[in-house]
Coordinates of C-alpha atoms (C1' of nucleotides) in Angstrom, one line a residue:
Chain A
M1465 CA 0.0 0.0 0.0
E1466 CA 1.8 3.0 -1.2
H1467 CA 0.0 5.6 0.7
T1468 CA 0.1 5.6 4.5
L1469 CA -3.2 6.2 6.1
Y1470 CA -3.3 7.9 9.5
I1471 CA -6.5 7.7 11.5
Y1472 CA -7.4 9.2 14.9
N1473 CA -7.8 6.5 17.4
T1474 CA -10.2 7.5 20.2
L1475 CA -8.6 4.9 22.4
T1476 CA -5.2 6.6 22.4
R1477 CA -6.4 10.1 21.4
K1478 CA -3.8 10.3 18.8
K1479 CA -3.5 9.9 15.0
E1480 CA -2.0 6.6 14.4
Q1481 CA -0.6 4.9 11.3
F1482 CA -3.2 2.4 10.0
I1483 CA -1.7 -1.0 9.9
P1484 CA -4.1 -3.8 9.3
I1485 CA -4.0 -6.9 11.4
H1486 CA -4.1 -9.2 8.4
E1487 CA -3.2 -7.3 5.3
P1488 CA -4.6 -7.1 2.7
H1489 CA -7.8 -7.8 4.7
V1490 CA -9.5 -5.1 6.7
G1491 CA -12.3 -5.6 9.2
L1492 CA -14.6 -2.6 9.7
Y1493 CA -17.5 -2.6 12.1
V1494 CA -19.9 0.4 12.5
C1495 CA -22.8 0.7 14.8
G1496 CA -25.9 1.0 12.6
P1497 CA -29.4 2.3 13.4
T1498 CA -32.0 1.2 15.8
V1499 CA -34.8 0.8 13.4
Y1500 CA -37.8 2.3 15.3
G1501 CA -38.1 5.7 13.6
D1502 CA -37.4 7.6 10.4
P1503 CA -33.7 8.1 9.6
H1504 CA -32.7 11.7 10.3
L1505 CA -29.7 13.9 9.6
G1506 CA -27.8 12.4 12.6
H1507 CA -27.9 9.0 10.9
A1508 CA -26.4 10.4 7.8
R1509 CA -23.2 11.5 9.5
P1510 CA -21.7 8.1 10.5
A1511 CA -23.1 6.5 7.4
I1512 CA -21.4 9.0 5.1
T1513 CA -18.2 9.2 7.3
F1514 CA -17.6 5.5 7.2
D1515 CA -18.7 5.2 3.6
I1516 CA -15.8 7.5 2.8
L1517 CA -13.5 5.3 4.9
F1518 CA -14.9 2.1 3.2
R1519 CA -14.4 3.6 -0.3
Y1520 CA -10.9 4.9 0.6
L1521 CA -9.7 1.6 2.1
K1522 CA -10.8 -0.2 -1.0
H1523 CA -9.1 2.4 -3.2
L1524 CA -5.9 1.7 -1.3
G1525 CA -6.2 -1.9 -2.3
Y1526 CA -7.5 -3.5 0.9
K1527 CA -10.1 -6.2 0.8
V1528 CA -12.6 -4.7 3.3
R1529 CA -15.3 -6.5 5.1
Y1530 CA -17.7 -3.8 6.3
V1531 CA -20.2 -4.9 8.9
R1532 CA -23.0 -2.5 9.9
N1533 CA -25.5 -3.9 12.3
I1534 CA -29.2 -3.4 12.5
T1535 CA -30.4 -3.1 16.1
D1536 CA -33.9 -4.6 16.2
V1537 CA -34.0 -5.9 19.8
G1538 CA -32.5 -5.1 23.2
H1539 CA -32.3 -1.4 22.9
L1540 CA -34.3 -0.1 25.8
E1541 CA -35.7 3.3 26.5
N1542 CA -34.9 5.6 29.4
D1543 CA -32.5 3.3 31.1
A1544 CA -30.2 0.7 29.7
D1545 CA -31.5 -2.0 31.9
E1546 CA -35.0 -1.0 32.9
G1547 CA -36.9 0.8 30.1
E1548 CA -39.2 -0.6 27.5
D1549 CA -37.7 -2.1 24.3
K1550 CA -37.7 0.6 21.6
I1551 CA -39.0 -1.6 18.9
A1552 CA -41.5 -3.3 21.1
K1553 CA -42.9 0.0 22.3
K1554 CA -43.3 1.3 18.7
A1555 CA -45.0 -2.0 17.8
R1556 CA -47.4 -1.7 20.7
L1557 CA -48.3 1.9 19.8
D1558 CA -48.8 1.2 16.1
Q1559 CA -50.4 -2.2 16.8
L1560 CA -47.8 -4.0 14.6
E1561 CA -45.6 -7.0 15.0
P1562 CA -42.2 -5.8 16.2
M1563 CA -40.7 -7.2 13.0
E1564 CA -43.1 -5.2 10.9
V1565 CA -41.7 -2.1 12.6
V1566 CA -38.2 -3.2 11.9
Q1567 CA -38.9 -4.0 8.3
Y1568 CA -40.7 -0.7 7.7
Y1569 CA -38.0 1.5 9.1
L1570 CA -35.2 -0.5 7.7
N1571 CA -36.6 -0.1 4.2
R1572 CA -36.8 3.6 4.8
Y1573 CA -33.3 3.7 6.2
R1574 CA -31.9 1.8 3.2
K1575 CA -33.8 4.0 0.8
A1576 CA -32.3 7.2 2.4
M1577 CA -28.8 5.7 2.4
E1578 CA -29.2 4.8 -1.3
A1579 CA -30.2 8.4 -2.1
L1580 CA -27.2 9.6 -0.2
K1581 CA -25.0 7.3 -2.3
V1582 CA -23.9 5.4 0.7
L1583 CA -22.6 2.0 -0.4
S1584 CA -24.1 -1.1 1.1
P1585 CA -21.9 -2.7 3.7
S1586 CA -20.6 -6.2 3.2
I1587 CA -22.9 -7.6 5.9
E1588 CA -25.9 -6.0 7.7
P1589 CA -26.6 -8.4 10.6
H1590 CA -29.7 -8.1 12.7
A1591 CA -29.4 -8.4 16.4
S1592 CA -32.5 -10.6 16.5
G1593 CA -30.9 -13.0 14.1
H1594 CA -27.9 -13.6 16.4
I1595 CA -29.5 -14.5 19.7
M1596 CA -27.5 -17.7 19.9
E1597 CA -24.2 -16.0 19.5
Q1598 CA -25.2 -13.5 22.1
I1599 CA -26.1 -16.2 24.6
E1600 CA -22.8 -17.9 23.9
F1601 CA -20.9 -14.7 24.4
T1602 CA -22.7 -14.1 27.6
Q1603 CA -21.9 -17.6 28.8
K1604 CA -18.2 -17.0 28.1
I1605 CA -18.2 -13.9 30.3
L1606 CA -20.0 -15.9 33.0
D1607 CA -17.4 -18.7 32.7
A1608 CA -14.6 -16.2 32.9
G1609 CA -16.1 -14.9 36.2
Y1610 CA -16.9 -11.4 35.1
A1611 CA -20.7 -11.7 35.3
Y1612 CA -23.3 -12.9 37.6
E1613 CA -26.8 -14.2 37.3
S1614 CA -29.6 -12.6 39.3
E1615 CA -33.2 -13.5 39.1
G1616 CA -33.0 -14.8 35.5
S1617 CA -30.9 -11.9 34.3
V1618 CA -27.2 -11.7 33.8
Y1619 CA -25.2 -8.7 34.7
F1620 CA -21.6 -7.7 34.0
D1621 CA -19.6 -7.2 37.1
V1622 CA -17.8 -4.0 36.4
E1623 CA -15.9 -3.7 39.6
K1624 CA -14.4 -7.2 39.4
Y1625 CA -13.6 -6.6 35.7
N1626 CA -11.9 -3.3 36.6
R1627 CA -9.5 -5.1 39.0
D1628 CA -8.1 -7.1 36.1
Y1629 CA -8.6 -4.7 33.2
Q1630 CA -9.5 -1.1 33.0
Y1631 CA -13.1 -0.1 32.7
G1632 CA -13.4 3.4 31.2
K1633 CA -10.3 3.6 29.1
L1634 CA -12.1 4.6 26.0
S1635 CA -14.2 7.4 27.5
G1636 CA -11.6 8.5 30.0
R1637 CA -13.7 7.7 33.1
N1638 CA -12.7 5.9 36.2
I1639 CA -14.9 3.6 38.1
D1640 CA -14.7 5.4 41.5
E1641 CA -16.1 8.6 40.0
M1642 CA -18.8 6.7 38.3
L1643 CA -19.9 5.0 41.4
E1644 CA -20.2 8.4 43.1
T1645 CA -22.0 10.2 40.2
T1646 CA -24.2 7.5 38.9
R1647 CA -27.6 8.1 40.5
D1648 CA -29.6 5.3 42.0
L1649 CA -32.5 4.1 40.0
D1650 CA -35.5 2.2 41.1
G1651 CA -35.6 -1.5 40.4
Q1652 CA -31.9 -2.0 40.3
S1653 CA -31.9 -4.2 43.4
E1654 CA -31.0 -7.3 41.3
K1655 CA -27.8 -5.6 40.2
R1656 CA -25.0 -5.5 42.7
R1657 CA -23.9 -2.0 41.6
S1658 CA -25.5 0.7 39.7
I1659 CA -22.7 0.7 37.1
D1660 CA -23.2 -3.0 36.3
F1661 CA -24.9 -3.5 33.0
A1662 CA -27.2 -6.2 31.6
L1663 CA -25.9 -8.9 29.3
W1664 CA -29.2 -10.8 29.4
K1665 CA -32.6 -9.6 30.6
K1666 CA -35.4 -11.8 31.8
A1667 CA -38.5 -10.8 30.0
S1668 CA -41.5 -9.6 32.0
P1669 CA -44.7 -11.4 31.3
E1670 CA -46.0 -8.8 28.9
H1671 CA -42.7 -8.6 27.0
I1672 CA -43.3 -10.1 23.6
M1673 CA -39.8 -10.2 22.2
R1674 CA -38.3 -13.1 24.0
W1675 CA -36.0 -16.1 23.5
K1676 CA -35.0 -19.1 25.5
S1677 CA -31.7 -19.0 27.3
P1678 CA -30.0 -21.0 30.1
W1679 CA -31.1 -18.2 32.5
S1680 CA -34.6 -17.3 31.5
Q1681 CA -36.9 -16.5 28.7
G1682 CA -35.6 -13.1 27.8
F1683 CA -33.6 -11.0 25.5
P1684 CA -30.0 -9.8 25.1
G1685 CA -28.6 -6.5 26.5
W1686 CA -28.0 -3.8 24.0
H1687 CA -24.2 -3.8 24.1
M1688 CA -24.0 -7.5 23.5
E1689 CA -25.0 -7.6 19.9
C1690 CA -22.0 -5.7 18.7
S1691 CA -19.5 -7.8 20.6
A1692 CA -21.2 -11.0 19.4
M1693 CA -21.7 -10.1 15.8
G1694 CA -18.4 -8.3 15.4
T1695 CA -16.6 -11.4 16.7
K1696 CA -18.6 -13.6 14.5
Y1697 CA -18.0 -11.9 11.2
L1698 CA -14.7 -10.1 11.8
G1699 CA -12.9 -12.4 14.2
E1700 CA -11.8 -12.1 17.8
Q1701 CA -9.6 -9.1 16.8
F1702 CA -10.4 -6.8 14.0
D1703 CA -9.2 -3.4 12.7
I1704 CA -11.7 -0.6 13.0
H1705 CA -14.8 0.0 15.0
G1706 CA -16.7 3.1 14.3
G1707 CA -19.8 4.9 15.5
G1708 CA -21.1 8.2 16.8
M1709 CA -19.4 9.9 19.6
D1710 CA -22.5 9.6 21.7
L1711 CA -22.0 5.9 21.7
M1712 CA -18.6 6.1 23.3
F1713 CA -20.1 5.7 26.7
P1714 CA -21.6 3.5 27.7
H1715 CA -22.1 1.4 24.6
H1716 CA -18.5 1.1 23.3
E1717 CA -17.0 1.1 26.7
C1718 CA -19.2 -1.9 27.5
E1719 CA -18.3 -3.6 24.3
I1720 CA -14.6 -3.4 25.2
A1721 CA -15.4 -4.8 28.6
Q1722 CA -17.4 -7.6 27.2
S1723 CA -14.7 -8.6 24.7
C1724 CA -11.9 -8.4 27.2
A1725 CA -13.8 -10.4 29.7
A1726 CA -14.8 -13.1 27.3
L1727 CA -11.7 -13.3 25.1
G1728 CA -9.0 -11.9 27.4
K1729 CA -8.2 -9.2 24.9
D1730 CA -9.7 -6.1 23.3
S1731 CA -11.2 -6.9 19.9
V1732 CA -10.6 -3.6 18.3
K1733 CA -7.4 -2.0 17.2
Y1734 CA -8.7 1.4 16.1
W1735 CA -11.8 3.1 17.5
M1736 CA -13.2 5.9 15.3
H1737 CA -16.0 8.3 16.3
N1738 CA -17.7 10.8 14.2
N1739 CA -18.9 14.0 15.9
M1740 CA -22.5 15.2 16.2
I1741 CA -24.6 17.4 14.0
T1742 CA -25.9 20.4 16.0
I1743 CA -28.7 22.7 15.4
N1744 CA -28.4 26.1 16.9
G1745 CA -25.3 24.8 18.7
Q1746 CA -27.3 21.9 20.3
K1747 CA -27.0 18.3 19.4
M1748 CA -29.6 17.2 17.0
G1749 CA -31.2 14.1 18.6
K1750 CA -34.2 12.0 19.0
S1751 CA -34.4 12.7 22.7
L1752 CA -34.2 16.5 22.2
G1753 CA -36.9 16.3 19.6
N1754 CA -35.0 18.8 17.4
F1755 CA -34.1 16.4 14.6
I1756 CA -35.0 16.7 11.0
T1757 CA -35.6 13.5 9.1
L1758 CA -33.8 12.9 5.8
E1759 CA -37.1 12.8 4.0
E1760 CA -38.0 16.2 5.3
F1761 CA -34.7 17.5 3.8
F1762 CA -35.5 15.9 0.5
T1763 CA -38.9 17.4 0.4
G1764 CA -38.3 20.7 2.2
N1765 CA -41.2 19.9 4.5
H1766 CA -40.0 21.3 7.8
V1767 CA -40.3 24.7 9.5
L1768 CA -36.5 25.1 9.8
L1769 CA -36.0 24.5 6.1
T1770 CA -36.4 27.3 3.5
K1771 CA -36.5 24.8 0.7
A1772 CA -35.9 21.2 -0.3
F1773 CA -32.3 19.9 -0.3
S1774 CA -31.1 17.1 -2.5
P1775 CA -29.3 14.1 -1.0
M1776 CA -26.1 15.2 -2.7
T1777 CA -26.3 18.6 -1.0
I1778 CA -26.6 16.8 2.3
R1779 CA -23.7 14.6 1.5
F1780 CA -21.5 17.5 0.4
F1781 CA -22.5 19.6 3.4
I1782 CA -21.4 16.8 5.7
L1783 CA -18.1 16.2 3.8
Q1784 CA -17.3 19.9 3.9
A1785 CA -16.6 19.5 7.6
H1786 CA -14.1 17.1 9.2
Y1787 CA -15.8 14.1 10.6
R1788 CA -14.5 14.7 14.1
S1789 CA -15.8 18.3 14.3
T1790 CA -19.4 19.1 15.2
V1791 CA -21.2 20.6 12.2
D1792 CA -23.9 23.1 12.8
F1793 CA -26.9 22.8 10.7
S1794 CA -28.7 25.8 9.2
S1795 CA -30.7 26.3 6.1
E1796 CA -28.3 29.1 5.2
A1797 CA -25.2 26.8 5.5
L1798 CA -27.0 24.2 3.3
E1799 CA -27.8 26.7 0.7
A1800 CA -24.1 27.7 0.6
S1801 CA -23.2 24.0 0.2
E1802 CA -25.7 23.5 -2.5
K1803 CA -24.3 26.4 -4.6
G1804 CA -20.8 25.2 -4.0
L1805 CA -21.6 21.7 -5.1
E1806 CA -23.3 22.9 -8.2
R1807 CA -20.3 24.9 -9.2
L1808 CA -18.0 22.0 -8.6
M1809 CA -20.1 19.6 -10.6
E1810 CA -20.5 22.0 -13.4
G1811 CA -16.8 22.5 -13.5
Y1812 CA -16.4 18.7 -13.5
A1813 CA -18.7 18.4 -16.5
R1814 CA -16.8 21.2 -18.2
L1815 CA -13.5 19.4 -17.6
Q1816 CA -14.8 16.5 -19.7
K1817 CA -15.2 18.8 -22.7
L1818 CA -12.0 20.7 -22.5
Q1819 CA -9.7 20.8 -25.5
A1820 CA -6.1 20.0 -25.1
S1821 CA -3.3 22.3 -26.3
A1822 CA 0.3 21.6 -27.1
T1823 CA 1.5 22.9 -23.8
S1824 CA 0.1 23.6 -20.4
S1825 CA 0.1 27.1 -18.9
V1826 CA -1.4 25.8 -15.7
N1827 CA 0.4 23.7 -13.1
I1828 CA -1.8 20.8 -12.0
S1829 CA 1.0 18.5 -10.7
E1830 CA 0.1 19.1 -7.1
V1831 CA -3.6 18.4 -7.2
R1832 CA -3.5 14.6 -6.9
K1833 CA -0.9 14.8 -4.1
K1834 CA -2.9 17.4 -2.2
C1835 CA -6.0 15.2 -2.3
E1836 CA -4.1 12.0 -1.4
D1837 CA -2.4 13.7 1.5
A1838 CA -5.7 15.1 2.8
M1839 CA -7.4 11.7 2.6
A1840 CA -4.5 9.9 4.2
D1841 CA -4.6 12.4 7.1
D1842 CA -7.5 11.1 9.0
L1843 CA -10.0 11.5 6.1
N1844 CA -9.7 15.2 5.7
T1845 CA -12.4 15.6 3.2
P1846 CA -12.7 19.4 3.6
M1847 CA -9.1 19.7 2.4
V1848 CA -9.8 17.4 -0.6
I1849 CA -12.7 19.6 -1.5
S1850 CA -10.6 22.7 -1.1
A1851 CA -7.9 21.2 -3.5
L1852 CA -10.6 20.4 -6.0
F1853 CA -11.9 23.9 -6.0
D1854 CA -8.4 25.2 -6.5
A1855 CA -8.0 23.1 -9.5
L1856 CA -11.5 24.1 -10.7
R1857 CA -10.3 27.6 -11.1
S1858 CA -7.7 26.4 -13.7
V1859 CA -10.4 24.4 -15.4
N1860 CA -12.6 27.5 -15.8
L1861 CA -9.7 29.6 -17.0
I1862 CA -8.8 27.0 -19.6
H1863 CA -12.5 26.9 -20.6
D1864 CA -12.5 30.6 -21.0
G1865 CA -9.4 30.4 -23.2
K1866 CA -7.2 32.3 -20.8
E1867 CA -5.0 29.3 -20.0
T1868 CA -4.0 26.1 -21.9
I1869 CA -3.5 22.5 -20.9
S1870 CA -1.6 19.7 -22.6
Q1871 CA -3.3 16.3 -23.3
A1872 CA -1.2 14.6 -20.6
D1873 CA -2.2 17.2 -18.0
L1874 CA -5.8 17.1 -19.1
S1875 CA -6.0 13.3 -18.8
E1876 CA -4.4 13.5 -15.3
L1877 CA -6.8 16.2 -14.2
Q1878 CA -9.8 14.2 -15.5
S1879 CA -8.5 11.1 -13.7
V1880 CA -8.0 12.9 -10.4
F1881 CA -11.5 14.6 -10.5
K1882 CA -13.2 11.3 -11.3
L1883 CA -11.3 9.5 -8.6
Y1884 CA -12.1 12.0 -5.9
I1885 CA -15.4 13.4 -6.8
E1886 CA -17.1 10.2 -8.0
D1887 CA -15.2 7.3 -6.5
L1888 CA -14.1 8.5 -3.1
L1889 CA -16.4 11.4 -2.1
G1890 CA -19.2 9.6 -3.9
L1891 CA -20.7 12.8 -5.4
Q1892 CA -22.7 13.0 -8.5
S1893 CA -24.6 15.6 -10.3
D1894 CA -28.2 16.0 -9.3
S1895 CA -29.2 17.1 -12.8
A1896 CA -27.3 14.5 -14.7
S1897 CA -30.0 11.9 -14.4
A1898 CA -32.9 14.4 -14.7
N1899 CA -31.7 15.5 -18.1
G1900 CA -33.4 12.6 -19.9
T1901 CA -32.6 10.6 -22.9
E1902 CA -30.4 11.5 -25.8
A1903 CA -33.3 12.1 -28.2
Y1904 CA -34.9 14.4 -25.6
Q1905 CA -31.6 16.3 -25.2
K1906 CA -31.3 16.6 -29.0
A1907 CA -34.8 18.0 -29.2
V1908 CA -33.9 20.7 -26.6
D1909 CA -30.7 21.4 -28.4
L1910 CA -32.7 21.8 -31.6
L1911 CA -35.0 24.4 -30.1
L1912 CA -32.1 26.3 -28.7
N1913 CA -30.3 26.2 -32.1
I1914 CA -33.3 27.8 -33.7
R1915 CA -33.1 30.4 -31.0
L1916 CA -29.5 31.0 -31.8
E1917 CA -30.4 31.5 -35.5
A1918 CA -33.1 34.0 -34.4
K1919 CA -30.5 35.8 -32.3
K1920 CA -28.1 36.1 -35.3
N1921 CA -30.9 37.6 -37.3
K1922 CA -31.7 39.9 -34.4
D1923 CA -35.2 38.4 -34.2
W1924 CA -35.5 39.1 -30.4
A1925 CA -39.2 38.2 -30.3
T1926 CA -38.6 34.6 -31.4
S1927 CA -35.4 34.4 -29.4
D1928 CA -37.1 35.5 -26.2
K1929 CA -40.2 33.5 -26.8
I1930 CA -38.2 30.3 -26.9
R1931 CA -36.1 31.3 -23.9
N1932 CA -39.1 32.4 -21.8
E1933 CA -41.2 29.3 -22.6
L1934 CA -38.4 26.9 -21.8
T1935 CA -37.7 28.8 -18.6
A1936 CA -41.3 28.5 -17.7
M1937 CA -41.1 24.7 -18.2
G1938 CA -38.3 24.6 -15.7
F1939 CA -35.3 24.7 -17.9
E1940 CA -32.4 26.9 -17.1
I1941 CA -30.9 28.5 -20.2
K1942 CA -27.5 30.0 -20.2
D1943 CA -26.1 32.0 -23.1
T1944 CA -22.5 31.5 -23.6
K1945 CA -20.0 33.3 -25.8
D1946 CA -20.7 31.3 -28.9
G1947 CA -23.7 29.1 -28.0
F1948 CA -25.7 28.0 -25.1
E1949 CA -25.9 25.6 -22.2
W1950 CA -29.1 24.3 -20.6
K1951 CA -30.2 22.1 -17.8
L1952 CA -33.4 21.2 -16.0
Chain B
rG319 C1' -20.1 18.0 40.6
rG320 C1' -16.8 14.7 37.3
rU321 C1' -14.8 13.8 32.3
rA322 C1' -13.8 15.2 27.4
rC323 C1' -13.9 19.0 24.0
rU324 C1' -14.9 23.7 21.4
rU325 C1' -14.2 29.2 20.6
rU326 C1' -11.3 31.3 13.3
rG327 C1' -13.3 37.1 8.9
rG328 C1' -20.9 38.8 7.5
rC329 C1' -22.1 33.1 7.5
rC330 C1' -20.3 27.9 7.1
rG331 C1' -15.7 25.7 7.8
rA332 C1' -10.0 23.7 7.2
rG333 C1' -5.5 24.7 9.3
rU334 C1' -0.8 22.8 15.3
rG335 C1' 5.2 27.5 15.0
rG336 C1' 7.1 31.3 9.7
rU337 C1' 3.9 30.2 3.4
rU338 C1' -3.4 32.1 0.0
rA339 C1' -7.4 26.8 3.0
rG340 C1' -11.9 26.3 0.6
rG341 C1' -17.2 27.4 0.0
rC342 C1' -21.4 31.0 0.4
rA343 C1' -22.6 36.2 0.7
rC344 C1' -20.8 41.3 -0.4
rC345 C1' -18.2 44.4 -3.7
rG346 C1' -15.5 45.3 -8.4
rG347 C1' -14.8 43.5 -13.4
rU348 C1' -15.4 40.2 -18.1
rC349 C1' -19.1 38.4 -21.3
rU350 C1' -24.0 39.9 -23.3
rG351 C1' -29.4 42.7 -28.0
rC352 C1' -31.7 42.6 -23.1
rA353 C1' -31.8 39.5 -18.9
rA354 C1' -30.1 35.4 -16.4
rA355 C1' -26.2 32.4 -15.7
rA356 C1' -21.3 31.7 -15.9
rC357 C1' -16.3 33.2 -15.3
rC358 C1' -12.2 36.2 -13.1
rG359 C1' -10.7 39.4 -9.1
rU360 C1' -11.0 41.8 -4.1
rC361 C1' -12.1 41.1 1.0
rU362 C1' -6.6 38.3 5.2
rA363 C1' -9.8 36.6 10.7
rC364 C1' -8.2 33.4 14.6
rG365 C1' -12.6 34.6 22.6
rG366 C1' -9.7 37.7 26.6
rC367 C1' -5.1 38.3 29.5
rG368 C1' -0.2 36.8 30.3
rG369 C1' 4.1 33.6 29.1
rU370 C1' 7.7 30.6 25.9
rU371 C1' 10.0 31.9 21.0
rC372 C1' 13.8 35.5 16.3
rG373 C1' 8.6 34.5 15.1
rA374 C1' 2.0 31.8 17.7
rA375 C1' -4.5 31.2 15.3
rU376 C1' -1.0 27.0 16.1
rC377 C1' 2.9 25.5 22.4
rC378 C1' 2.1 26.7 28.0
rG379 C1' -0.8 29.1 32.1
rC380 C1' -5.0 31.7 33.9
rC381 C1' -9.9 33.6 32.8
rA382 C1' -14.5 33.9 30.0
rA383 C1' -18.3 31.7 27.0
rG384 C1' -20.3 27.3 25.0
rU385 C1' -21.1 22.0 23.8
rA386 C1' -21.1 16.8 24.7
rC387 C1' -21.1 12.5 27.8
rC388 C1' -22.0 10.8 33.0
rU389 C1' -30.0 7.6 31.6
rC390 C1' -31.9 6.2 25.6
rC391 C1' -29.6 8.8 21.3
rA392 C1' -25.6 8.4 15.0

RNA sequence: GGUACUUUGGCCGAGUGGUUAGGCACCGGUCUGCAAAACCGUCUACGGCGGUUCGAAUCCGCCAAGUACCUCCA
C-alpha cells in the first residue's frame, strides 16, 4: 500500500498509522441504526463518514469486510436496563408486529442511504438473528467470572472486571467517580452495583420479544449484539470499530469490557468516532426532539428549512466539515453548500469537454498529491474539496481560453477529478439523471439552435419566446460566448 | 459536581510554530441585444489576558463563554 493512512484512534487520542492486522484484509464494524423511527440527519453522518472510509480503504487496495449492524432488539428506552424495548414500544403503539416495525423503518433507512450514495456494507446483521451468538458470548463472560446471574438476568460485574482490566479507558472515566456520580434508580436491586450493565434480561410477562436461554426467557442487553456479531463476522480481533461519539459511553465502553472479559483481549485496534450534528449549537437528537428527518430534507417539508435539499447537497454539506468536528446545521449553510456543489459539478462536467493544447500554462501537478495527503490524514475531506476547488479555477480559465492545458495534464486532471469526486467522495450531479434521454436532449438542443439563429438575425421576439417558454417549463438557459448551455 | 472537547473574517468551515485553506454572501470586473447564468478578481480573521520563541491562530498558564457524555440517542 503506497500511501500511508493515518487515523485518529479514540482509544489513544492520537492519530496513528493504519496497519491492518491481516493485510490485505481489513475488518470494519460500524454501529448502525436502531430501526424504530425515520432516519434523520444524525444517521447520515456516520453512514457517510464510514462510507468514505470504506471507499478509501478499497481504493488503497485493501479487501474490506464492512459490517454495519441493525439493532432490532434489546435497545431499551430511558435506562439501559429498565426501560421498554424501543422496537416493542413502537410496535405496541402502532399495533404491529415488532418485525413489521423493523422492516418498515429498515426499508426507509436503506432508501435514504441509497439516495445519499452510501454504499451497502458487506454484511448487515440483525441483532435478533444472532441471539444464539449473544447467549454464547454471555456464557463466556460468566465462565470467565466477570458476570453474575440474578433472578434470571445476567449482569456484567464492572468492579471485578476493573480489578483485572481497565473499565473506562475509551471514554476516560474511572470507576470510582462513576460510582459516586451514577444516580440510583428504582428496580436495580437485582444488580450489585449501579454501574453493572445487563448482558441478558429476563422478560417480564407482557414482553413479547423473548428467547430461550439458560437463565430465563428473555432478550440480550443492548451492548451484547456488537460484541457477538463483530466477533462472528470479523474475528476475535479486527481493525476498525466506528460509530457516533455519543455511543462512546456507555455502549462502546461496555463492548470493550465484554470482549476483554470473554476473550481476554480487546477486539478492536482502532476506535473511530464521528462527531455530532448540531442545530443552533445543540445536538440534533431524538431525545431532544429537534431532529430533521432525511425525507424532510429531500422534500423541504420542515419549518426550519427554507427549501428542499437534494441528497447530494446533504452529503456534500457533511463532507465539507471534518468528521471529528461538530457541524452546525442551518438552512443558510446548506444553501451555501448547494451552490458550491453545483459549481463543482458543473466544472467537473466542463472538464470533460476541455480541448487540449500543445502545452500547459497551468500547473496541476500538485492536485493529486494534495488530495491524497488530505485523505490519508484522517480522512480530511474538507481539504480534498478545497484542493478540487483550487483546480477548478484552472479548469474554468482553460475553458475561457485564458489558460491552456496539454493532453497529458488534461488526462491527469480528469482522472483525479473522477477518482475524488465520484469514486471517493461519492458525489454525482443531481441534474445528470434528470436531463433525460439522448433524443430528448437533442430536441432541446434543436430548439435552442433555432433560437441561436433568431438571435443572429436579431429576431429578439422569437429568441425571447423560446427562452421564456423553456424557462417557464423549468429549464435553465445560459447564453455563452458562442452558443448556449441548458439544464433542467 | 466529574470527564472530554470547542471558541477562526458577514455566515459555514479547514489549518498545530514562519507560506493564499476552501465554499457561500458582499463588492469590483469580463461576457452579453436585453436578462439570467457563468467566469475572473478583491475582502486576510483566529474569545480575553499573560508567558515561551527571532517568530504563535497554532505551544504553556489563567480567565470567560459554550457543547457533549456521565440515563436512551448516530
